[in-house]
mmCIF file of C-alpha atoms in Angstrom:
data_model
loop_
_atom_site.group_PDB
_atom_site.id
_atom_site.type_symbol
_atom_site.label_atom_id
_atom_site.label_comp_id
_atom_site.label_asym_id
_atom_site.label_seq_id
_atom_site.Cartn_x
_atom_site.Cartn_y
_atom_site.Cartn_z
ATOM 1 C CA UNK A 264 57.739 61.132 -129.037
ATOM 2 C CA UNK A 265 54.327 62.295 -130.135
ATOM 3 C CA UNK A 266 53.086 59.566 -132.380
ATOM 4 C CA UNK A 267 49.454 58.874 -133.190
ATOM 5 C CA UNK A 268 50.352 55.259 -133.861
ATOM 6 C CA UNK A 269 49.468 54.195 -130.284
ATOM 7 C CA UNK A 270 46.100 52.743 -129.281
ATOM 8 C CA UNK A 271 44.397 51.568 -126.108
ATOM 9 C CA UNK A 272 45.080 48.095 -124.724
ATOM 10 C CA UNK A 273 41.855 46.102 -124.584
ATOM 11 C CA UNK A 274 43.044 42.503 -124.377
ATOM 12 C CA UNK A 275 46.003 40.541 -123.059
ATOM 13 C CA UNK A 276 46.475 39.078 -126.545
ATOM 14 C CA UNK A 277 47.820 42.480 -127.623
ATOM 15 C CA UNK A 278 50.624 42.184 -125.068
ATOM 16 C CA UNK A 279 53.367 40.440 -127.009
ATOM 17 C CA UNK A 280 57.048 40.556 -126.249
ATOM 18 C CA UNK A 281 58.795 43.325 -128.176
ATOM 19 C CA UNK A 282 55.734 45.592 -128.463
ATOM 20 C CA UNK A 283 56.251 49.312 -127.907
ATOM 21 C CA UNK A 284 54.336 50.706 -124.906
ATOM 22 C CA UNK A 285 53.718 54.383 -124.094
ATOM 23 C CA UNK A 286 52.161 55.944 -121.018
ATOM 24 C CA UNK A 287 48.887 57.819 -121.504
ATOM 25 C CA UNK A 288 50.160 60.852 -119.584
ATOM 26 C CA UNK A 289 53.882 60.774 -120.400
ATOM 27 C CA UNK A 290 55.898 60.521 -123.605
ATOM 28 C CA UNK A 291 58.275 57.800 -122.400
ATOM 29 C CA UNK A 292 58.435 54.700 -124.585
ATOM 30 C CA UNK A 293 59.030 51.180 -123.252
ATOM 31 C CA UNK A 294 59.544 47.790 -124.839
ATOM 32 C CA UNK A 295 57.403 45.005 -123.472
ATOM 33 C CA UNK A 296 59.299 41.974 -122.237
ATOM 34 C CA UNK A 297 58.030 38.583 -121.177
ATOM 35 C CA UNK A 298 55.307 37.840 -118.650
ATOM 36 C CA UNK A 299 56.737 36.728 -115.308
ATOM 37 C CA UNK A 300 54.246 34.326 -113.709
ATOM 38 C CA UNK A 301 56.026 34.372 -110.346
ATOM 39 C CA UNK A 302 55.776 38.146 -110.093
ATOM 40 C CA UNK A 303 52.410 38.241 -111.909
ATOM 41 C CA UNK A 304 53.393 41.012 -114.267
ATOM 42 C CA UNK A 305 55.036 42.042 -117.513
ATOM 43 C CA UNK A 306 58.577 43.342 -117.741
ATOM 44 C CA UNK A 307 58.987 46.799 -119.291
ATOM 45 C CA UNK A 308 62.354 48.041 -120.555
ATOM 46 C CA UNK A 309 62.955 51.729 -121.307
ATOM 47 C CA UNK A 310 63.617 52.714 -124.913
ATOM 48 C CA UNK A 311 65.488 55.823 -125.931
ATOM 49 C CA UNK A 312 66.132 56.607 -129.599
ATOM 50 C CA UNK A 313 65.426 52.983 -130.489
ATOM 51 C CA UNK A 314 67.906 51.563 -127.964
ATOM 52 C CA UNK A 315 66.554 49.126 -125.342
ATOM 53 C CA UNK A 316 68.185 49.384 -121.909
ATOM 54 C CA UNK A 317 68.369 45.918 -120.332
ATOM 55 C CA UNK A 318 70.073 47.103 -117.144
ATOM 56 C CA UNK A 319 66.821 48.619 -115.837
ATOM 57 C CA UNK A 320 63.343 47.123 -115.948
ATOM 58 C CA UNK A 321 59.957 47.485 -114.283
ATOM 59 C CA UNK A 322 57.391 44.780 -113.526
ATOM 60 C CA UNK A 323 53.842 45.949 -114.189
ATOM 61 C CA UNK A 324 50.502 44.152 -113.983
ATOM 62 C CA UNK A 325 48.149 43.562 -116.899
ATOM 63 C CA UNK A 326 45.474 45.713 -115.228
ATOM 64 C CA UNK A 327 47.916 48.612 -114.869
ATOM 65 C CA UNK A 328 48.941 48.266 -118.530
ATOM 66 C CA UNK A 329 45.300 48.355 -119.668
ATOM 67 C CA UNK A 330 44.518 51.370 -117.481
ATOM 68 C CA UNK A 331 47.534 53.645 -117.898
ATOM 69 C CA UNK A 332 49.365 52.654 -121.076
ATOM 70 C CA UNK A 333 48.939 52.575 -124.856
ATOM 71 C CA UNK A 334 50.385 50.043 -127.289
ATOM 72 C CA UNK A 335 51.827 50.672 -130.728
ATOM 73 C CA UNK A 336 49.245 49.848 -133.379
ATOM 74 C CA UNK A 337 49.722 47.325 -136.135
ATOM 75 C CA UNK A 338 51.588 48.424 -139.208
ATOM 76 C CA UNK A 339 49.243 47.680 -142.084
ATOM 77 C CA UNK A 340 50.724 47.193 -145.528
ATOM 78 C CA UNK A 341 48.573 49.190 -147.919
ATOM 79 C CA UNK A 342 50.181 47.828 -151.079
ATOM 80 C CA UNK A 343 47.739 46.007 -153.326
ATOM 81 C CA UNK A 344 48.907 42.669 -154.688
ATOM 82 C CA UNK A 345 48.507 42.352 -158.419
#
């Protein structure tokens, strides 16, 4: 999925549950789950054609997310209110 809608992760406040995450070097898309304080990382679930697979997940640290992953940018509504 080559989409220019992804941007770098600069802050932990960008990491919200349900956000779409993409690797910088691969085209795989993941959905960000909740932060697990016991494991000190975020849960990533693979997405394929818009379907989230709950039977497989990966725990990844915030530092790793900032270094090697991109997050889907905000969808800005360009309609002008009258």
